[in-house]
Tab-separated table of C-alpha atoms and ligand atoms in Angstrom:
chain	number	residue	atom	x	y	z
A	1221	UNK	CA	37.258	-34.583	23.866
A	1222	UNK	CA	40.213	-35.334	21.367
A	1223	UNK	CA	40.925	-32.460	18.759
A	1224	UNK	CA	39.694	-34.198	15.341
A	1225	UNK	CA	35.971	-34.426	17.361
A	1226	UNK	CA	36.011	-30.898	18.356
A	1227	UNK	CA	36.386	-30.228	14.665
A	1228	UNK	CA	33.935	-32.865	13.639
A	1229	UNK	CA	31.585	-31.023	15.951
A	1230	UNK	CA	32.398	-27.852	14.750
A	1231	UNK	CA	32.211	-28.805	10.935
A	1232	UNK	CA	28.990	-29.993	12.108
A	1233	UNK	CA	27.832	-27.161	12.799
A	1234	UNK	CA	28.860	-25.216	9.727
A	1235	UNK	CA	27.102	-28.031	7.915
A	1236	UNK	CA	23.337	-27.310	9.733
A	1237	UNK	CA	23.397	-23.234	9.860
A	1238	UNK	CA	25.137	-22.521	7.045
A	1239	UNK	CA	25.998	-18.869	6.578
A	1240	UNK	CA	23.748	-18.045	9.893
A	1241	UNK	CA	25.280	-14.910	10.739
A	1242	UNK	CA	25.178	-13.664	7.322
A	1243	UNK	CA	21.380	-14.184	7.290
A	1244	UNK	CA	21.144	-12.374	10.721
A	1245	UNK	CA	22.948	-9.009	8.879
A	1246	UNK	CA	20.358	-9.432	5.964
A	1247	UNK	CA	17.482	-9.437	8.514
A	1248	UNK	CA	18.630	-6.527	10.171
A	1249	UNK	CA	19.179	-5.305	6.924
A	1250	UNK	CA	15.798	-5.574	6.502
A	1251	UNK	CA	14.220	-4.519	9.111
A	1252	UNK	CA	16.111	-1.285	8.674
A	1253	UNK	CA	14.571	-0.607	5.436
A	1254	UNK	CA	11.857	1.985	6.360
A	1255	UNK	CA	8.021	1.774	5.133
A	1256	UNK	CA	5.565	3.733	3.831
A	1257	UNK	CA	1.474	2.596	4.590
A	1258	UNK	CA	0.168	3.865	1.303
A	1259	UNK	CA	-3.534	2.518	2.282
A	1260	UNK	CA	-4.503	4.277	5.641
A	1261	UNK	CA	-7.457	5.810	7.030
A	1262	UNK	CA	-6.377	7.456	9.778
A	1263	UNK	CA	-8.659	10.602	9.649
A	1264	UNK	CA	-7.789	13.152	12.570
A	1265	UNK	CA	-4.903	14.430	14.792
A	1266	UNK	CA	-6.099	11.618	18.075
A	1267	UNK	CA	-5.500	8.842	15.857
A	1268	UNK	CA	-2.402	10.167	14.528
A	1269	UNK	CA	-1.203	9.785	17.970
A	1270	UNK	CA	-2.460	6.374	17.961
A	1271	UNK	CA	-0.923	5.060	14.953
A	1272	UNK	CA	2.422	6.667	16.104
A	1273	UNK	CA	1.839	4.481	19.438
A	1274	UNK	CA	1.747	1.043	16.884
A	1275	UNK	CA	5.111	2.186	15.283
A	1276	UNK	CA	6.834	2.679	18.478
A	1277	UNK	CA	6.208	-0.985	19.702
A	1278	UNK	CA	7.199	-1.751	15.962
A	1279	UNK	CA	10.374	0.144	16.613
A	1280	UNK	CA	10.849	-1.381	20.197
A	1281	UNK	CA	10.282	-4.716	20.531
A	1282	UNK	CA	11.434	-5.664	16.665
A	1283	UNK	CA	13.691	-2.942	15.221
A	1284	UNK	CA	11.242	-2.097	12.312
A	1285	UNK	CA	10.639	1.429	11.020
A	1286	UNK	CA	6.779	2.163	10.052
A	1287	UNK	CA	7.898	5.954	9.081
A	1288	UNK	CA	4.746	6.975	7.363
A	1289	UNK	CA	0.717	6.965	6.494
A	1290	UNK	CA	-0.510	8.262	3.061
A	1291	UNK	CA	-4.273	9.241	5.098
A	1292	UNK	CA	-7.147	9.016	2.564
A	1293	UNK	CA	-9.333	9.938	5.330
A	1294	UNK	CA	-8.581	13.247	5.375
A	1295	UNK	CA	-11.894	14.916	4.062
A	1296	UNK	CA	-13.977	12.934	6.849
A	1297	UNK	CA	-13.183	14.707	9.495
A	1298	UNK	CA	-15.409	17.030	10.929
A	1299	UNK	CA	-15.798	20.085	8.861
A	1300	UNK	CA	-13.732	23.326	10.028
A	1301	UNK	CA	-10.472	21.164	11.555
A	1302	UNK	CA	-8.919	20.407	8.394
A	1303	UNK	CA	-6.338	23.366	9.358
A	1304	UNK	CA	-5.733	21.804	12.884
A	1305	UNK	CA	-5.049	18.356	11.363
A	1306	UNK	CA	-2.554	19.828	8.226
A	1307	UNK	CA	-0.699	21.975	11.076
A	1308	UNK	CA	-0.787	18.904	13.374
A	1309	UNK	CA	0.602	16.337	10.499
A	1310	UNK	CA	3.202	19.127	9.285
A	1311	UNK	CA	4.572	20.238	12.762
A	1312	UNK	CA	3.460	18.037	16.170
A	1313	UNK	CA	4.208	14.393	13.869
A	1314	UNK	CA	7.039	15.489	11.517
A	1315	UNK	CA	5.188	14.908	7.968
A	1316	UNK	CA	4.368	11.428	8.714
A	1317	UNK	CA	1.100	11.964	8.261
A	1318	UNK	CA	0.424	12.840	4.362
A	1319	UNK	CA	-2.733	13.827	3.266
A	1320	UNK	CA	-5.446	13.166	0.372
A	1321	UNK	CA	-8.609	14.767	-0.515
A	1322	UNK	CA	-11.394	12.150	-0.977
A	1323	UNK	CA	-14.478	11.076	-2.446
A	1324	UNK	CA	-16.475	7.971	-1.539
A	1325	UNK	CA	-19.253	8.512	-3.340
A	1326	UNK	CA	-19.172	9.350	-7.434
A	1327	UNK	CA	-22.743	8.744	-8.042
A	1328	UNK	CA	-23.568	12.138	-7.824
A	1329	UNK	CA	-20.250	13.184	-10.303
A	1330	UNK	CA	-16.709	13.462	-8.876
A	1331	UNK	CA	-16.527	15.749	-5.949
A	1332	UNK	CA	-14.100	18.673	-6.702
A	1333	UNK	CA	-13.690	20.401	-9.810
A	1334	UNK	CA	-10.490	21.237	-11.614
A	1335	UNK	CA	-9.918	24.199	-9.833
A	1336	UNK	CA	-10.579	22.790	-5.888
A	1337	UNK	CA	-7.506	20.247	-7.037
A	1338	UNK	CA	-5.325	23.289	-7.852
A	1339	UNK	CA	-6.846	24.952	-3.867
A	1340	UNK	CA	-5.994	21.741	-1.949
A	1341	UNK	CA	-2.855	20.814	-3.968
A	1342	UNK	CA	-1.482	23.994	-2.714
A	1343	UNK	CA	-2.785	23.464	1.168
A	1344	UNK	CA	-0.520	20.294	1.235
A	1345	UNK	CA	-2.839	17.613	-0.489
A	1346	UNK	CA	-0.735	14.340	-1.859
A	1347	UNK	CA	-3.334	12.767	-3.561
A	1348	UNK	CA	-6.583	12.623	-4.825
A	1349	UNK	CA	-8.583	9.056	-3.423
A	1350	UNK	CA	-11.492	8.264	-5.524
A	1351	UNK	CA	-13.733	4.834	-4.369
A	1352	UNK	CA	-15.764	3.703	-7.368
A	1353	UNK	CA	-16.397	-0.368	-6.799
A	1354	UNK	CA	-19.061	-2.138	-8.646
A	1355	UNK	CA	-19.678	0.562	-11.170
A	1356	UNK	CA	-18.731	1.723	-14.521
A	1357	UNK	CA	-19.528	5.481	-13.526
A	1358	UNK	CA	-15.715	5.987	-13.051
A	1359	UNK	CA	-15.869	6.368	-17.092
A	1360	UNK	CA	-18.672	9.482	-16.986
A	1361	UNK	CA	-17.496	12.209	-19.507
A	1362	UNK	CA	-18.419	15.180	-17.002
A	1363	UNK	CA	-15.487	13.501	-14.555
A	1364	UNK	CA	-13.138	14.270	-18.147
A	1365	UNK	CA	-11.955	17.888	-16.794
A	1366	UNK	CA	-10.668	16.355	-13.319
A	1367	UNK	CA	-8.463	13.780	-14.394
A	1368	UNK	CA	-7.356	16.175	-17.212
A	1369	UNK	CA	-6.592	18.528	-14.308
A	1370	UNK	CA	-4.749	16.213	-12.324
A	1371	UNK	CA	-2.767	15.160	-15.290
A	1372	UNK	CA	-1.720	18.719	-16.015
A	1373	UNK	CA	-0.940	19.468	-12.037
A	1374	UNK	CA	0.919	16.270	-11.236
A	1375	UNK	CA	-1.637	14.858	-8.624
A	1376	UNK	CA	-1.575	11.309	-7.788
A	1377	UNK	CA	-4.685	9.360	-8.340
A	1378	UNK	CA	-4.394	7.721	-4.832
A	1379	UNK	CA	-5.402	3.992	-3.991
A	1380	UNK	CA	-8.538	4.930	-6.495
A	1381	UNK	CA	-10.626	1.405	-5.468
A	1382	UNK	CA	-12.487	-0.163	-8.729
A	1383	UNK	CA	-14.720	-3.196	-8.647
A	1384	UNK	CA	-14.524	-5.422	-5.948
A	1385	UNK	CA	-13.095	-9.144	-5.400
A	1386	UNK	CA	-14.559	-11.164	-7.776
A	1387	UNK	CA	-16.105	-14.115	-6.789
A	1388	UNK	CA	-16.778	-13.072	-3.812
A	1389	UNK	CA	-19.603	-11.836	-1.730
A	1390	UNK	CA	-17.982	-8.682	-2.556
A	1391	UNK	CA	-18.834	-9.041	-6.440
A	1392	UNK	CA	-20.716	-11.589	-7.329
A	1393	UNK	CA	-21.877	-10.861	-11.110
A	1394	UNK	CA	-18.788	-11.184	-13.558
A	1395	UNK	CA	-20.385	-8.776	-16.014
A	1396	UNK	CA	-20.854	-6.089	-13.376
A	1397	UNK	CA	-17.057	-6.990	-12.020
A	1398	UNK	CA	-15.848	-6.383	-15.777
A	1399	UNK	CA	-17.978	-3.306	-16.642
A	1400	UNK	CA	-16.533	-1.617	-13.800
A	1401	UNK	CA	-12.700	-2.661	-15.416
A	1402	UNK	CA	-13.316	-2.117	-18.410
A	1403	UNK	CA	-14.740	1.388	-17.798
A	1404	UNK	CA	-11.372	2.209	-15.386
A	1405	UNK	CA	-9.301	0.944	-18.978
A	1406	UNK	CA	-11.633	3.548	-20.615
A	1407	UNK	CA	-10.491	6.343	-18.561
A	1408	UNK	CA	-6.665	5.223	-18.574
A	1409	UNK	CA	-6.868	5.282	-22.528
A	1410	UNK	CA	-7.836	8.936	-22.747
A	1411	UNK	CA	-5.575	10.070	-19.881
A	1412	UNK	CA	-2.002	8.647	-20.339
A	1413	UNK	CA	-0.149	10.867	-18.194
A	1414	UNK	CA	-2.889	10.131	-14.980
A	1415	UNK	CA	-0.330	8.925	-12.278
A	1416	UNK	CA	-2.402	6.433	-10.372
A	1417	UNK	CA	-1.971	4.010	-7.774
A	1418	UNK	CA	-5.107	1.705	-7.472
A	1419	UNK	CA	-5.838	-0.053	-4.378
A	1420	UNK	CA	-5.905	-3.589	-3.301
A	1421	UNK	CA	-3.829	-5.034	-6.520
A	1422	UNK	CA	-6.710	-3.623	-8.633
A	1423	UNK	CA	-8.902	-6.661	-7.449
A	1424	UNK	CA	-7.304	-8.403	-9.912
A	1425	UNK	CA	-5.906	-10.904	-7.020
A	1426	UNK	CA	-8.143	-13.951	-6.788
A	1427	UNK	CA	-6.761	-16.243	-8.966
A	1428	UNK	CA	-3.618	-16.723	-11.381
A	1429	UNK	CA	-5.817	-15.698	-14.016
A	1430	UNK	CA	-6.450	-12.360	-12.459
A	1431	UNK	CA	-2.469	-11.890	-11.900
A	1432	UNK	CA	-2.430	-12.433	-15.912
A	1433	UNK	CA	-5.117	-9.931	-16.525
A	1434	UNK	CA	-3.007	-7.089	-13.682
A	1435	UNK	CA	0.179	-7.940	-15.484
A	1436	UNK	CA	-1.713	-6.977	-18.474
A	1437	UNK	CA	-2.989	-3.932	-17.002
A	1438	UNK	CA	0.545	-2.642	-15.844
A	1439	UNK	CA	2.497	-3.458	-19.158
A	1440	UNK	CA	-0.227	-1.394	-21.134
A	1441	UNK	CA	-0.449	1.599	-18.803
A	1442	UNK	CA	3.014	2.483	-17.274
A	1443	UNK	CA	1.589	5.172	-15.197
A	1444	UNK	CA	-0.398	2.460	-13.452
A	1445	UNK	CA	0.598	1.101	-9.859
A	1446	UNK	CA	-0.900	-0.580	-7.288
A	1447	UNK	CA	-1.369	-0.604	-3.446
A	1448	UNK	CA	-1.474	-4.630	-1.190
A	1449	UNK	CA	-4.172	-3.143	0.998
A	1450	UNK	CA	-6.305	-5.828	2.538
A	1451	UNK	CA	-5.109	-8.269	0.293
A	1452	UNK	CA	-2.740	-10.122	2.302
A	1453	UNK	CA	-5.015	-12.779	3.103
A	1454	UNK	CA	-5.906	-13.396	-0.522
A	1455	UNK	CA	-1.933	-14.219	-1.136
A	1456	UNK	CA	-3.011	-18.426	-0.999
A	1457	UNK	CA	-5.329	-17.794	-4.071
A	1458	UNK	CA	-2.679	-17.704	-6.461
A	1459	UNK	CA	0.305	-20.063	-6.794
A	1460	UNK	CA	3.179	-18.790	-4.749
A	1461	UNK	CA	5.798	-19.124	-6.989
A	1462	UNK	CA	3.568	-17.342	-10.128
A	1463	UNK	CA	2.994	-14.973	-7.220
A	1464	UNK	CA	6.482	-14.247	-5.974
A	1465	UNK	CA	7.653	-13.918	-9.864
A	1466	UNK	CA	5.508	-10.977	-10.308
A	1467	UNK	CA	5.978	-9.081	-7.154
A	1468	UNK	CA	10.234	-9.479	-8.179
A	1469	UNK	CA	9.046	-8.358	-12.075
A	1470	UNK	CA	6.788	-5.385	-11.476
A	1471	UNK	CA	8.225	-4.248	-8.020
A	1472	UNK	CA	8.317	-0.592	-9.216
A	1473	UNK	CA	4.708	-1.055	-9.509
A	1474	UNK	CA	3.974	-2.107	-6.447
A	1475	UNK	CA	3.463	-0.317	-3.157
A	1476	UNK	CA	2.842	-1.701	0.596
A	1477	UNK	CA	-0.566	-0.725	2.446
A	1478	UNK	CA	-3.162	-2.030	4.657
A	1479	UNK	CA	-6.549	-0.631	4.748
A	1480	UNK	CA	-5.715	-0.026	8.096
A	1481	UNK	CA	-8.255	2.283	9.941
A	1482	UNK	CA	-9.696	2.898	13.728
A	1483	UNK	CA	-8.104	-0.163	14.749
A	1484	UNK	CA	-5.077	1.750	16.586
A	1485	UNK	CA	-6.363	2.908	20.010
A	1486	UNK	CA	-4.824	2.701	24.065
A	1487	UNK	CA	-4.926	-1.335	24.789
A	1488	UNK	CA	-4.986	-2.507	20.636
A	1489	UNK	CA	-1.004	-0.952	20.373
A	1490	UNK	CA	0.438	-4.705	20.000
A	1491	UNK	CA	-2.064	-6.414	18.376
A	1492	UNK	CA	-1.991	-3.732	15.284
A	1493	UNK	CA	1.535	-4.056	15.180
A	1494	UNK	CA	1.741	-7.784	14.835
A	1495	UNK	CA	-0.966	-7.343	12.085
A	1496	UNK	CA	1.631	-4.989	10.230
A	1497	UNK	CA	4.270	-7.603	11.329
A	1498	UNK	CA	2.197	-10.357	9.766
A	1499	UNK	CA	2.254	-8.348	6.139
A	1500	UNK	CA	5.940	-7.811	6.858
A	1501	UNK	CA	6.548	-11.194	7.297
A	1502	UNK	CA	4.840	-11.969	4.013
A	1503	UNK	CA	6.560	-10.237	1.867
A	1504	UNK	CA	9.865	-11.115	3.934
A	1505	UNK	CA	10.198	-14.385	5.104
A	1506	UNK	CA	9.113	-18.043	3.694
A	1507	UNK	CA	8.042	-18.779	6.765
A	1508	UNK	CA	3.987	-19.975	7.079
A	1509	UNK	CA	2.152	-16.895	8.068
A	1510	UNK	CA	-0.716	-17.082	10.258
A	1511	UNK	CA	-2.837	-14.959	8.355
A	1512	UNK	CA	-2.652	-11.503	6.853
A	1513	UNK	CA	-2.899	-7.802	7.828
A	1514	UNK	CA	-6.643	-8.833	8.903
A	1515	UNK	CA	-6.242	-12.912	9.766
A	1516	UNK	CA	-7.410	-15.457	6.980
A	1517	UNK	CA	-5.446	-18.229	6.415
A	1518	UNK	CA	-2.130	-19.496	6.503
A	1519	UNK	CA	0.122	-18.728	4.047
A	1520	UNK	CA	3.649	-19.358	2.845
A	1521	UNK	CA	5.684	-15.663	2.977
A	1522	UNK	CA	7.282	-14.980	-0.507
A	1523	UNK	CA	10.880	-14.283	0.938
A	1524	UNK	CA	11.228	-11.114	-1.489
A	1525	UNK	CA	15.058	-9.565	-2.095
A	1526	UNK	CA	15.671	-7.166	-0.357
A	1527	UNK	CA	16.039	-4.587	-3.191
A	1528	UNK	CA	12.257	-5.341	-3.933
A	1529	UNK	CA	11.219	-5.496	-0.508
A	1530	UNK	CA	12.921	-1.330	-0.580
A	1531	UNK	CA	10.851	-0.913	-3.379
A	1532	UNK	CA	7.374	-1.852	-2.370
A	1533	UNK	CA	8.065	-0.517	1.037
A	1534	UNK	CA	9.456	3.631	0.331
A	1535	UNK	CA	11.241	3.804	-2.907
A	1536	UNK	CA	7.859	3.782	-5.103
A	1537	UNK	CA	6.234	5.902	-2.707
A	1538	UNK	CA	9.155	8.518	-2.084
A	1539	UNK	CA	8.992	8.873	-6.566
A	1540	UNK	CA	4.756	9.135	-6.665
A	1541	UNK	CA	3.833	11.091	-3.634
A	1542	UNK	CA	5.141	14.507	-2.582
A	1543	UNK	CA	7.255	14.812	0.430
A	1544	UNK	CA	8.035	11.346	1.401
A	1545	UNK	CA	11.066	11.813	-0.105
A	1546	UNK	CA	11.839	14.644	2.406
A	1547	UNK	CA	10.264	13.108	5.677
A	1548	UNK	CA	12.010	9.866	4.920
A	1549	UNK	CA	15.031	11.804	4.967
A	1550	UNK	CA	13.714	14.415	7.713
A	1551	UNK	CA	13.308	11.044	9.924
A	1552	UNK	CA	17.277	10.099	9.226
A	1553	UNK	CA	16.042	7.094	6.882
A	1554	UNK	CA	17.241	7.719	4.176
A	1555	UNK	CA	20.234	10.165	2.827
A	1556	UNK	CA	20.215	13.065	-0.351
A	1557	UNK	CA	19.677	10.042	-2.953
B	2020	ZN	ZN1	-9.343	1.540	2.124
């Protein structure tokens, strides 16, 4: 081989991976970033142990750090071990574990009263998780003094679920679907300082209408956010590009999660971590993604920047929720910023 083809060969080269290695440091880069399941259900110390077992083959066998669970399972644990688990979370898994108080069912009027937040706020609680759905009883006057409360004592309203996906089996009635919105705007309007991440994009994630209607939602209520849980797989319903816009415009809004629950046991460790890695790859790469957190169909990734993808991942979470912050840190992820 002369000289001038070895260079032909090697400009050839240049030409077909251009700026490879550059893209391997961002990758790494990326993987480094650590994240934060806002969306979990994890609900006692044995699964803790499981879900550390996922992160560990996350760790191993790709380099990516799963540092933490926001739990809104907490309360539905057997009655009398809610002082094992807090010790456990605190001490035996370094924080990783955080904590929320819960309440499934609001038919009856919202579980704890002003003064319970102030109890379990003080035991270690991060958040208060409210499920609602297909109802407008979210806007009940009597539930006034609780989200009054948690205004005045800084606690998060945590992946608080209203409505359902709409149309869907879920939801099927759009008058029911909007009652149950419109009664959530209700309860936004007379508590502006309510710090509240909603779960699974609001349900406002069906369509590129619905994106309209979130963006909406976020612009008129700053102290809004909202949680990806179990909406990977609805990614395909709205045009990626529309998509991808609003993830990079409202990325302080947004914050990762699953809806992940009893799925991490002995035997399941790899198949729960490629579901995370399918949600990583997502939001990461433009790749065609066989499916989301839960399967569905394929999707192109959105191939976020990386200062968005730090965002969604921790940053949001380590500003809403106490103590992420300080077990992002504890964990070596992150430094006194
Ligand atoms: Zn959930």
């Amino acid at each position: 081989m002369n000289k001038s083809s070895v260079t032909v060969i090697f400009f050839c080269i240049c030409i077909l991976c251009p700026g490879q290695s550059a893209s391997a440091q961002e990758r790494d880069a990326i993987s480094a970033i650590p994240r934060v399941d806002v969306h979990s259900h994890v609900g006692s110390v044995e699964q803790m142990g499981h879900y550390v077992k996922v992160a560990e083959v996350l760790k191993d066998q790709h380099g990516i750090n799963l540092a933490a669970w926001i739990d809104l399972n907490f309360m539905r644990q057997p009655d009398g071990t809610e002082l094992q688990y807090l010790n456990a979370a605190a001490n035996r898994f370094k924080g990783r574990f955080l904590p929320c108080i819960n309440d499934f069912k609001i038919s009856d009027g919202l579980r704890f009263s002003p003064d319970e937040l102030v109890k379990w706020q003080e035991k270690g609680i991060v958040g208060y998780k409210i499920w609602v759905g297909v109802s407008p009883l979210i806007d009940v006057p009597a539930n006034d003094a609780t989200f009054t409360k948690m205004e005045e004592i800084g606690m998060i309203g945590a992946s608080i679920h209203i409505s359902q996906p709409y149309p869907t089996k879920w939801c099927e009635d759009p008058v029911k679907f909007w009652q149950a919105h419109n009664a959530w705007e209700r309860v936004l309007d007379r508590h502006p300082k309510l710090k509240v991440v909603n779960a699974h994009m609001l349900d406002h994630f069906n369509s590129n209408e619905q994106l309209d209607y979130l963006m909406y939602v976020l612009k008129t209520y700053p102290n809004v956010h909202v949680d990806l849980g179990a909406r990977f797989q609805q990614f395909n319903r709205m045009d990626r590009d529309k998509l991808r816009k609003f993830m990079i415009e409202y990325a302080d809004r947004i914050l990762f999660g699953t809806d992940i629950g009893g799925q991490p046991r002995e035997g399941r460790y790899e198949e729960v971590a490629e579901s995370y890695r399918r949600a990583f790859q997502l939001l990461e790469t433009d790749r065609v993604i066989k499916g989301g957190f839960f399967g569905g169909t394929d999707t192109r990734g959105l191939a976020l920047p990386i200062d968005v993808l730090e965002k969604i991942y921790y940053r949001n979470a380590a500003r809403l929720y106490p103590r992420v912050k300080d077990v992002l840190r504890d964990l070596g992820y992150i430094k006194n910023d």
